[in-house]
Amino acid sequence: KSQDFTNKDDLSPHNLTEILFDGSTRFNNVREDREDTNDAENVASVTHDIIAASREAAQEIILDFYYPTGETRDPSLLQLKEAQIVGQVFNTYILLQNGSTLYIIDQHAAHERIRYEILKQRLEKSQSYSQSILEPIIIQLSADEFDFVMENQEIFQKFGFDLEAFGTNTVIIRSIPDIYDSSFGVSDFNEILDRWVKTHSEGSIISDEVIYTMSCKGALKANKVLSNEEIKELINSLCNMENPWTCLHGRPVIIKIDRKDFEKKFKRIV
């Protein structure tokens, strides 16, 4: 019989390979132990249990982290999740309809909010998710900036930056947070560093402004066409955020318009 060999608190979506490898290893061990008896039924049963446990654990890890579970804070979010996708306006705003309610969502602000809350959660839980880059980024800094980076190297690592000194007032970045793609470069890092230096205060690890700057980098931009699958994933993620309604500057992420408001605009009702 398979055992509960995974602990989702110790895992991340990036080591699901280890889960499956562990399951495969267990299967091979069981198969070797039972070759003499040729008990095909028992081997098949163990294989099924291992695969099922691996899938379940992997799914729980992903859902628990990227889509926090719990009681919905606002019942209308359930309606938003179930809303029908109408499309996009100006390739910037997502339109959804549920009954007599129209939802208009700023896709850039929504993605920013999601990334911001994910980064905050990672920092609180001391979780780091990074990805290696093919060509390391070499950045020349001022003496003060270099000292600041070295003093806060551990915090950079918590966000997914694998960096180290690379000569006089120079750092080399070998890995970046997994929320970024290959377009992340020197200017992006310098902007994050500049914001961090300017908002740094004694006794605080990092300001919300820095996390906001990090979340803004690489977020969905205006004028980007999204597929229905991408829209659905974005909406599901947004609905599970702590505050899906506004961006970090207080601007609305979601606008709800009732059918009556439309009818009033067209003078169908008073």
PDB file of C-alpha atoms in Angstrom:
ATOM      1  CA  LYS A   1       0.000   0.000   0.000  1.00  0.00           C
ATOM      2  CA  SER A   2       1.223   3.474  -0.786  1.00  0.00           C
ATOM      3  CA  GLN A   3       2.084   5.856   2.018  1.00  0.00           C
ATOM      4  CA  ASP A   4       1.582   9.576   2.403  1.00  0.00           C
ATOM      5  CA  PHE A   5       5.066  10.424   1.206  1.00  0.00           C
ATOM      6  CA  THR A   6       4.432  14.077   0.385  1.00  0.00           C
ATOM      7  CA  ASN A   7       4.147  17.085   2.625  1.00  0.00           C
ATOM      8  CA  LYS A   8       2.728  20.012   0.724  1.00  0.00           C
ATOM      9  CA  ASP A   9       4.033  22.505   3.264  1.00  0.00           C
ATOM     10  CA  ASP A  10       7.573  21.613   2.192  1.00  0.00           C
ATOM     11  CA  LEU A  11       6.923  21.657  -1.545  1.00  0.00           C
ATOM     12  CA  SER A  12       6.299  24.103  -4.346  1.00  0.00           C
ATOM     13  CA  PRO A  13       4.971  23.830  -7.900  1.00  0.00           C
ATOM     14  CA  HIS A  14       8.572  23.778  -9.048  1.00  0.00           C
ATOM     15  CA  ASN A  15       9.466  20.459  -7.465  1.00  0.00           C
ATOM     16  CA  LEU A  16       6.505  18.400  -8.609  1.00  0.00           C
ATOM     17  CA  THR A  17       9.059  16.406 -10.590  1.00  0.00           C
ATOM     18  CA  GLU A  18      10.456  15.161  -7.301  1.00  0.00           C
ATOM     19  CA  ILE A  19       6.988  13.974  -6.309  1.00  0.00           C
ATOM     20  CA  LEU A  20       6.614  11.880  -9.429  1.00  0.00           C
ATOM     21  CA  PHE A  21      10.208  10.668  -9.240  1.00  0.00           C
ATOM     22  CA  ASP A  22       9.616   9.571  -5.659  1.00  0.00           C
ATOM     23  CA  GLY A  23       6.494   7.735  -6.740  1.00  0.00           C
ATOM     24  CA  SER A  24       8.359   6.043  -9.576  1.00  0.00           C
ATOM     25  CA  THR A  25      11.150   4.981  -7.231  1.00  0.00           C
ATOM     26  CA  ARG A  26       8.668   3.466  -4.816  1.00  0.00           C
ATOM     27  CA  PHE A  27       6.998   1.608  -7.638  1.00  0.00           C
ATOM     28  CA  ASN A  28      10.315   0.160  -8.806  1.00  0.00           C
ATOM     29  CA  ASN A  29      11.173  -0.925  -5.264  1.00  0.00           C
ATOM     30  CA  VAL A  30       7.811  -2.616  -4.864  1.00  0.00           C
ATOM     31  CA  ARG A  31       8.127  -4.272  -8.250  1.00  0.00           C
ATOM     32  CA  GLU A  32      11.566  -5.650  -7.407  1.00  0.00           C
ATOM     33  CA  ASP A  33      10.331  -6.947  -4.058  1.00  0.00           C
ATOM     34  CA  ARG A  34       7.454  -8.738  -5.710  1.00  0.00           C
ATOM     35  CA  GLU A  35       9.085 -10.107  -8.836  1.00  0.00           C
ATOM     36  CA  ASP A  36       9.481 -13.489  -7.220  1.00  0.00           C
ATOM     37  CA  THR A  37       5.797 -13.765  -6.511  1.00  0.00           C
ATOM     38  CA  ASN A  38       4.781 -12.212  -9.844  1.00  0.00           C
ATOM     39  CA  ASP A  39       1.881 -10.574  -8.068  1.00  0.00           C
ATOM     40  CA  ALA A  40       0.715  -8.364 -10.934  1.00  0.00           C
ATOM     41  CA  GLU A  41      -2.486  -7.348  -9.183  1.00  0.00           C
ATOM     42  CA  ASN A  42      -0.656  -6.022  -6.121  1.00  0.00           C
ATOM     43  CA  VAL A  43       1.896  -4.150  -8.244  1.00  0.00           C
ATOM     44  CA  ALA A  44      -0.868  -2.553 -10.278  1.00  0.00           C
ATOM     45  CA  SER A  45      -2.637  -1.546  -7.071  1.00  0.00           C
ATOM     46  CA  VAL A  46       0.502   0.069  -5.656  1.00  0.00           C
ATOM     47  CA  THR A  47       1.149   1.890  -8.929  1.00  0.00           C
ATOM     48  CA  HIS A  48      -2.382   3.252  -8.959  1.00  0.00           C
ATOM     49  CA  ASP A  49      -2.110   4.435  -5.348  1.00  0.00           C
ATOM     50  CA  ILE A  50       1.213   6.165  -5.935  1.00  0.00           C
ATOM     51  CA  ILE A  51       0.067   7.973  -9.074  1.00  0.00           C
ATOM     52  CA  ALA A  52      -3.171   9.053  -7.398  1.00  0.00           C
ATOM     53  CA  ALA A  53      -1.336  10.312  -4.312  1.00  0.00           C
ATOM     54  CA  SER A  54       1.189  12.187  -6.443  1.00  0.00           C
ATOM     55  CA  ARG A  55      -1.498  13.877  -8.496  1.00  0.00           C
ATOM     56  CA  GLU A  56      -3.550  14.807  -5.463  1.00  0.00           C
ATOM     57  CA  ALA A  57      -0.565  16.223  -3.602  1.00  0.00           C
ATOM     58  CA  ALA A  58       0.645  18.133  -6.646  1.00  0.00           C
ATOM     59  CA  GLN A  59      -2.787  19.621  -7.257  1.00  0.00           C
ATOM     60  CA  GLU A  60      -3.148  20.658  -3.613  1.00  0.00           C
ATOM     61  CA  ILE A  61       0.226  22.386  -3.678  1.00  0.00           C
ATOM     62  CA  ILE A  62      -0.665  24.433  -6.739  1.00  0.00           C
ATOM     63  CA  LEU A  63      -4.191  25.304  -5.644  1.00  0.00           C
ATOM     64  CA  ASP A  64      -3.259  26.171  -2.078  1.00  0.00           C
ATOM     65  CA  PHE A  65      -0.535  28.513  -3.184  1.00  0.00           C
ATOM     66  CA  TYR A  66      -1.772  30.219  -6.322  1.00  0.00           C
ATOM     67  CA  TYR A  67      -5.489  30.064  -5.570  1.00  0.00           C
ATOM     68  CA  PRO A  68      -5.939  30.472  -1.815  1.00  0.00           C
ATOM     69  CA  THR A  69      -8.913  28.536  -0.527  1.00  0.00           C
ATOM     70  CA  GLY A  70     -11.383  29.530   2.140  1.00  0.00           C
ATOM     71  CA  GLU A  71     -14.749  31.147   2.527  1.00  0.00           C
ATOM     72  CA  THR A  72     -15.485  33.725  -0.148  1.00  0.00           C
ATOM     73  CA  ARG A  73     -15.361  37.186   1.365  1.00  0.00           C
ATOM     74  CA  ASP A  74     -17.888  38.638  -1.058  1.00  0.00           C
ATOM     75  CA  PRO A  75     -20.793  36.556  -2.453  1.00  0.00           C
ATOM     76  CA  SER A  76     -20.676  38.547  -5.676  1.00  0.00           C
ATOM     77  CA  LEU A  77     -17.281  37.003  -6.407  1.00  0.00           C
ATOM     78  CA  LEU A  78     -19.011  33.665  -6.855  1.00  0.00           C
ATOM     79  CA  GLN A  79     -21.186  35.318  -9.477  1.00  0.00           C
ATOM     80  CA  LEU A  80     -18.093  36.733 -11.141  1.00  0.00           C
ATOM     81  CA  LYS A  81     -16.455  33.293 -11.256  1.00  0.00           C
ATOM     82  CA  GLU A  82     -19.545  31.874 -12.936  1.00  0.00           C
ATOM     83  CA  ALA A  83     -19.970  34.805 -15.334  1.00  0.00           C
ATOM     84  CA  GLN A  84     -19.951  34.241 -19.068  1.00  0.00           C
ATOM     85  CA  ILE A  85     -17.052  35.733 -20.996  1.00  0.00           C
ATOM     86  CA  VAL A  86     -18.263  38.355 -23.446  1.00  0.00           C
ATOM     87  CA  GLY A  87     -14.875  39.454 -24.702  1.00  0.00           C
ATOM     88  CA  GLN A  88     -12.424  42.345 -24.522  1.00  0.00           C
ATOM     89  CA  VAL A  89     -12.747  46.055 -25.210  1.00  0.00           C
ATOM     90  CA  PHE A  90      -9.705  47.836 -26.652  1.00  0.00           C
ATOM     91  CA  ASN A  91      -7.773  44.639 -25.807  1.00  0.00           C
ATOM     92  CA  THR A  92      -7.477  46.107 -22.314  1.00  0.00           C
ATOM     93  CA  TYR A  93     -10.755  45.569 -20.491  1.00  0.00           C
ATOM     94  CA  ILE A  94     -12.426  42.189 -19.989  1.00  0.00           C
ATOM     95  CA  LEU A  95     -16.212  41.966 -20.228  1.00  0.00           C
ATOM     96  CA  LEU A  96     -18.215  39.270 -18.435  1.00  0.00           C
ATOM     97  CA  GLN A  97     -21.931  38.846 -17.860  1.00  0.00           C
ATOM     98  CA  ASN A  98     -23.891  37.013 -15.210  1.00  0.00           C
ATOM     99  CA  GLY A  99     -27.631  37.525 -15.368  1.00  0.00           C
ATOM    100  CA  SER A 100     -28.366  41.235 -15.318  1.00  0.00           C
ATOM    101  CA  THR A 101     -24.868  42.241 -14.203  1.00  0.00           C
ATOM    102  CA  LEU A 102     -22.012  43.261 -16.474  1.00  0.00           C
ATOM    103  CA  TYR A 103     -18.459  43.070 -15.097  1.00  0.00           C
ATOM    104  CA  ILE A 104     -15.692  45.197 -16.597  1.00  0.00           C
ATOM    105  CA  ILE A 105     -12.166  44.267 -15.485  1.00  0.00           C
ATOM    106  CA  ASP A 106      -8.910  46.102 -16.093  1.00  0.00           C
ATOM    107  CA  GLN A 107      -6.651  43.204 -17.078  1.00  0.00           C
ATOM    108  CA  HIS A 108      -3.397  44.978 -16.190  1.00  0.00           C
ATOM    109  CA  ALA A 109      -4.608  46.098 -12.761  1.00  0.00           C
ATOM    110  CA  ALA A 110      -6.025  42.619 -12.092  1.00  0.00           C
ATOM    111  CA  HIS A 111      -2.756  40.886 -12.936  1.00  0.00           C
ATOM    112  CA  GLU A 112      -0.815  43.392 -10.844  1.00  0.00           C
ATOM    113  CA  ARG A 113      -3.060  42.715  -7.845  1.00  0.00           C
ATOM    114  CA  ILE A 114      -2.595  38.951  -8.199  1.00  0.00           C
ATOM    115  CA  ARG A 115       1.198  39.186  -8.491  1.00  0.00           C
ATOM    116  CA  TYR A 116       1.415  41.609  -5.576  1.00  0.00           C
ATOM    117  CA  GLU A 117      -0.514  39.342  -3.223  1.00  0.00           C
ATOM    118  CA  ILE A 118       1.468  36.285  -4.345  1.00  0.00           C
ATOM    119  CA  LEU A 119       4.760  38.059  -3.630  1.00  0.00           C
ATOM    120  CA  LYS A 120       3.494  39.237  -0.237  1.00  0.00           C
ATOM    121  CA  GLN A 121       2.404  35.715   0.636  1.00  0.00           C
ATOM    122  CA  ARG A 122       5.750  34.268  -0.417  1.00  0.00           C
ATOM    123  CA  LEU A 123       7.609  36.744   1.761  1.00  0.00           C
ATOM    124  CA  GLU A 124       5.418  35.985   4.768  1.00  0.00           C
ATOM    125  CA  LYS A 125       5.882  32.236   4.308  1.00  0.00           C
ATOM    126  CA  SER A 126       9.582  32.510   3.401  1.00  0.00           C
ATOM    127  CA  GLN A 127       8.890  30.782   0.094  1.00  0.00           C
ATOM    128  CA  SER A 128      11.190  31.400  -2.849  1.00  0.00           C
ATOM    129  CA  TYR A 129      10.401  30.550  -6.455  1.00  0.00           C
ATOM    130  CA  SER A 130      13.115  31.290  -8.972  1.00  0.00           C
ATOM    131  CA  GLN A 131      14.067  30.261 -12.475  1.00  0.00           C
ATOM    132  CA  SER A 132      17.519  30.058 -13.986  1.00  0.00           C
ATOM    133  CA  ILE A 133      18.229  32.294 -16.957  1.00  0.00           C
ATOM    134  CA  LEU A 134      20.291  31.239 -19.969  1.00  0.00           C
ATOM    135  CA  GLU A 135      22.452  34.353 -19.950  1.00  0.00           C
ATOM    136  CA  PRO A 136      23.261  35.752 -16.490  1.00  0.00           C
ATOM    137  CA  ILE A 137      22.613  39.469 -16.063  1.00  0.00           C
ATOM    138  CA  ILE A 138      25.672  41.522 -15.104  1.00  0.00           C
ATOM    139  CA  ILE A 139      24.909  44.890 -13.508  1.00  0.00           C
ATOM    140  CA  GLN A 140      27.325  47.701 -12.718  1.00  0.00           C
ATOM    141  CA  LEU A 141      26.260  49.633  -9.612  1.00  0.00           C
ATOM    142  CA  SER A 142      27.412  52.600  -7.603  1.00  0.00           C
ATOM    143  CA  ALA A 143      29.374  51.828  -4.444  1.00  0.00           C
ATOM    144  CA  ASP A 144      26.353  52.643  -2.259  1.00  0.00           C
ATOM    145  CA  GLU A 145      24.010  50.518  -4.381  1.00  0.00           C
ATOM    146  CA  PHE A 146      26.446  47.617  -4.348  1.00  0.00           C
ATOM    147  CA  ASP A 147      26.711  47.752  -0.558  1.00  0.00           C
ATOM    148  CA  PHE A 148      22.914  47.890  -0.264  1.00  0.00           C
ATOM    149  CA  VAL A 149      22.461  44.826  -2.486  1.00  0.00           C
ATOM    150  CA  MET A 150      25.055  42.841  -0.581  1.00  0.00           C
ATOM    151  CA  GLU A 151      23.496  43.792   2.772  1.00  0.00           C
ATOM    152  CA  ASN A 152      20.089  42.645   1.524  1.00  0.00           C
ATOM    153  CA  GLN A 153      21.259  39.681  -0.537  1.00  0.00           C
ATOM    154  CA  GLU A 154      19.256  37.233   1.583  1.00  0.00           C
ATOM    155  CA  ILE A 155      16.034  39.196   1.026  1.00  0.00           C
ATOM    156  CA  PHE A 156      16.681  39.315  -2.709  1.00  0.00           C
ATOM    157  CA  GLN A 157      17.006  35.542  -2.589  1.00  0.00           C
ATOM    158  CA  LYS A 158      13.676  35.241  -0.781  1.00  0.00           C
ATOM    159  CA  PHE A 159      12.040  36.867  -3.784  1.00  0.00           C
ATOM    160  CA  GLY A 160      13.830  34.554  -6.219  1.00  0.00           C
ATOM    161  CA  PHE A 161      16.909  36.579  -7.193  1.00  0.00           C
ATOM    162  CA  ASP A 162      20.060  34.438  -7.148  1.00  0.00           C
ATOM    163  CA  LEU A 163      22.784  37.072  -7.237  1.00  0.00           C
ATOM    164  CA  GLU A 164      26.336  37.537  -6.017  1.00  0.00           C
ATOM    165  CA  ALA A 165      29.267  39.907  -6.231  1.00  0.00           C
ATOM    166  CA  PHE A 166      31.056  39.864  -9.578  1.00  0.00           C
ATOM    167  CA  GLY A 167      33.932  42.282  -9.295  1.00  0.00           C
ATOM    168  CA  THR A 168      34.110  45.864  -8.090  1.00  0.00           C
ATOM    169  CA  ASN A 169      30.628  47.301  -7.541  1.00  0.00           C
ATOM    170  CA  THR A 170      29.205  44.671  -9.874  1.00  0.00           C
ATOM    171  CA  VAL A 171      26.694  41.888  -9.323  1.00  0.00           C
ATOM    172  CA  ILE A 172      25.718  38.924 -11.464  1.00  0.00           C
ATOM    173  CA  ILE A 173      22.162  37.576 -11.472  1.00  0.00           C
ATOM    174  CA  ARG A 174      21.846  33.893 -12.343  1.00  0.00           C
ATOM    175  CA  SER A 175      18.173  33.340 -11.438  1.00  0.00           C
ATOM    176  CA  ILE A 176      15.130  35.605 -11.330  1.00  0.00           C
ATOM    177  CA  PRO A 177      11.663  35.254  -9.752  1.00  0.00           C
ATOM    178  CA  ASP A 178       9.389  32.882 -11.654  1.00  0.00           C
ATOM    179  CA  ILE A 179       6.804  35.616 -12.234  1.00  0.00           C
ATOM    180  CA  TYR A 180       9.115  37.159 -14.845  1.00  0.00           C
ATOM    181  CA  ASP A 181       9.943  36.047 -18.352  1.00  0.00           C
ATOM    182  CA  SER A 182      13.045  36.344 -20.503  1.00  0.00           C
ATOM    183  CA  SER A 183      12.409  40.044 -21.126  1.00  0.00           C
ATOM    184  CA  PHE A 184      13.513  40.906 -17.578  1.00  0.00           C
ATOM    185  CA  GLY A 185      16.717  42.891 -17.799  1.00  0.00           C
ATOM    186  CA  VAL A 186      19.090  45.415 -16.275  1.00  0.00           C
ATOM    187  CA  SER A 187      16.661  48.334 -16.365  1.00  0.00           C
ATOM    188  CA  ASP A 188      13.994  46.302 -14.566  1.00  0.00           C
ATOM    189  CA  PHE A 189      16.369  45.358 -11.768  1.00  0.00           C
ATOM    190  CA  ASN A 190      17.672  48.907 -11.476  1.00  0.00           C
ATOM    191  CA  GLU A 191      14.136  50.254 -11.132  1.00  0.00           C
ATOM    192  CA  ILE A 192      13.344  47.770  -8.352  1.00  0.00           C
ATOM    193  CA  LEU A 193      16.625  48.566  -6.606  1.00  0.00           C
ATOM    194  CA  ASP A 194      16.103  52.327  -6.929  1.00  0.00           C
ATOM    195  CA  ARG A 195      12.630  52.085  -5.382  1.00  0.00           C
ATOM    196  CA  TRP A 196      13.958  49.877  -2.601  1.00  0.00           C
ATOM    197  CA  VAL A 197      16.808  52.245  -1.722  1.00  0.00           C
ATOM    198  CA  LYS A 198      14.498  55.268  -1.693  1.00  0.00           C
ATOM    199  CA  THR A 199      11.846  53.651   0.509  1.00  0.00           C
ATOM    200  CA  HIS A 200      14.160  51.720   2.810  1.00  0.00           C
ATOM    201  CA  SER A 201      13.840  52.418   6.524  1.00  0.00           C
ATOM    202  CA  GLU A 202      15.487  50.916   9.564  1.00  0.00           C
ATOM    203  CA  GLY A 203      13.573  48.042  11.092  1.00  0.00           C
ATOM    204  CA  SER A 204      11.590  47.167   7.965  1.00  0.00           C
ATOM    205  CA  ILE A 205      12.430  44.351   5.569  1.00  0.00           C
ATOM    206  CA  ILE A 206      10.972  45.841   2.422  1.00  0.00           C
ATOM    207  CA  SER A 207       8.262  48.399   1.654  1.00  0.00           C
ATOM    208  CA  ASP A 208       4.985  47.699  -0.096  1.00  0.00           C
ATOM    209  CA  GLU A 209       6.068  50.137  -2.795  1.00  0.00           C
ATOM    210  CA  VAL A 210       8.966  47.871  -3.732  1.00  0.00           C
ATOM    211  CA  ILE A 211       6.716  44.807  -3.875  1.00  0.00           C
ATOM    212  CA  TYR A 212       4.309  46.799  -6.002  1.00  0.00           C
ATOM    213  CA  THR A 213       7.135  47.735  -8.383  1.00  0.00           C
ATOM    214  CA  MET A 214       8.145  44.074  -8.590  1.00  0.00           C
ATOM    215  CA  SER A 215       4.574  42.991  -9.291  1.00  0.00           C
ATOM    216  CA  CYS A 216       4.142  45.624 -11.993  1.00  0.00           C
ATOM    217  CA  LYS A 217       7.150  44.359 -13.935  1.00  0.00           C
ATOM    218  CA  GLY A 218       5.994  41.790 -16.457  1.00  0.00           C
ATOM    219  CA  ALA A 219       2.292  42.091 -15.614  1.00  0.00           C
ATOM    220  CA  LEU A 220      -0.225  41.884 -18.431  1.00  0.00           C
ATOM    221  CA  LYS A 221      -0.246  45.104 -20.379  1.00  0.00           C
ATOM    222  CA  ALA A 222      -3.011  46.997 -22.113  1.00  0.00           C
ATOM    223  CA  ASN A 223      -3.555  46.207 -25.796  1.00  0.00           C
ATOM    224  CA  LYS A 224      -2.881  42.499 -25.284  1.00  0.00           C
ATOM    225  CA  VAL A 225      -5.327  40.000 -26.737  1.00  0.00           C
ATOM    226  CA  LEU A 226      -6.270  37.223 -24.316  1.00  0.00           C
ATOM    227  CA  SER A 227      -7.816  33.854 -25.065  1.00  0.00           C
ATOM    228  CA  ASN A 228     -10.888  32.693 -23.171  1.00  0.00           C
ATOM    229  CA  GLU A 229      -8.692  30.244 -21.252  1.00  0.00           C
ATOM    230  CA  GLU A 230      -6.359  33.059 -20.184  1.00  0.00           C
ATOM    231  CA  ILE A 231      -9.297  35.224 -19.144  1.00  0.00           C
ATOM    232  CA  LYS A 232     -10.811  32.405 -17.107  1.00  0.00           C
ATOM    233  CA  GLU A 233      -7.521  31.730 -15.322  1.00  0.00           C
ATOM    234  CA  LEU A 234      -7.070  35.425 -14.569  1.00  0.00           C
ATOM    235  CA  ILE A 235     -10.608  35.756 -13.162  1.00  0.00           C
ATOM    236  CA  ASN A 236     -10.323  32.626 -11.013  1.00  0.00           C
ATOM    237  CA  SER A 237      -7.065  33.892  -9.543  1.00  0.00           C
ATOM    238  CA  LEU A 238      -8.415  37.381  -8.963  1.00  0.00           C
ATOM    239  CA  CYS A 239     -11.503  36.118  -7.140  1.00  0.00           C
ATOM    240  CA  ASN A 240      -9.304  34.383  -4.575  1.00  0.00           C
ATOM    241  CA  MET A 241      -7.267  37.441  -3.710  1.00  0.00           C
ATOM    242  CA  GLU A 242      -7.661  39.282  -0.429  1.00  0.00           C
ATOM    243  CA  ASN A 243      -8.691  42.480  -2.195  1.00  0.00           C
ATOM    244  CA  PRO A 244      -9.687  41.925  -5.830  1.00  0.00           C
ATOM    245  CA  TRP A 245     -11.612  45.179  -6.158  1.00  0.00           C
ATOM    246  CA  THR A 246      -8.891  47.828  -6.289  1.00  0.00           C
ATOM    247  CA  CYS A 247      -5.307  48.174  -7.410  1.00  0.00           C
ATOM    248  CA  LEU A 248      -2.561  49.286  -5.048  1.00  0.00           C
ATOM    249  CA  HIS A 249      -3.183  52.930  -5.945  1.00  0.00           C
ATOM    250  CA  GLY A 250      -6.861  52.669  -5.076  1.00  0.00           C
ATOM    251  CA  ARG A 251      -8.117  52.594  -8.658  1.00  0.00           C
ATOM    252  CA  PRO A 252     -10.861  50.082  -9.466  1.00  0.00           C
ATOM    253  CA  VAL A 253      -9.958  46.668 -10.856  1.00  0.00           C
ATOM    254  CA  ILE A 254     -13.572  45.556 -11.264  1.00  0.00           C
ATOM    255  CA  ILE A 255     -16.569  47.676 -12.220  1.00  0.00           C
ATOM    256  CA  LYS A 256     -20.080  46.246 -11.962  1.00  0.00           C
ATOM    257  CA  ILE A 257     -22.893  47.680 -14.069  1.00  0.00           C
ATOM    258  CA  ASP A 258     -26.469  46.568 -13.616  1.00  0.00           C
ATOM    259  CA  ARG A 259     -28.885  46.222 -16.510  1.00  0.00           C
ATOM    260  CA  LYS A 260     -31.048  48.972 -15.006  1.00  0.00           C
ATOM    261  CA  ASP A 261     -28.165  51.412 -15.391  1.00  0.00           C
ATOM    262  CA  PHE A 262     -28.029  50.634 -19.106  1.00  0.00           C
ATOM    263  CA  GLU A 263     -31.748  51.082 -19.487  1.00  0.00           C
ATOM    264  CA  LYS A 264     -31.578  54.418 -17.696  1.00  0.00           C
ATOM    265  CA  LYS A 265     -28.840  55.583 -20.080  1.00  0.00           C
ATOM    266  CA  PHE A 266     -31.069  54.762 -23.050  1.00  0.00           C
ATOM    267  CA  LYS A 267     -34.126  56.335 -21.334  1.00  0.00           C
ATOM    268  CA  ARG A 268     -35.952  53.017 -21.331  1.00  0.00           C
ATOM    269  CA  ILE A 269     -36.690  53.507 -17.652  1.00  0.00           C
ATOM    270  CA  VAL A 270     -36.657  56.560 -15.430  1.00  0.00           C
TER     271      VAL A 270
END
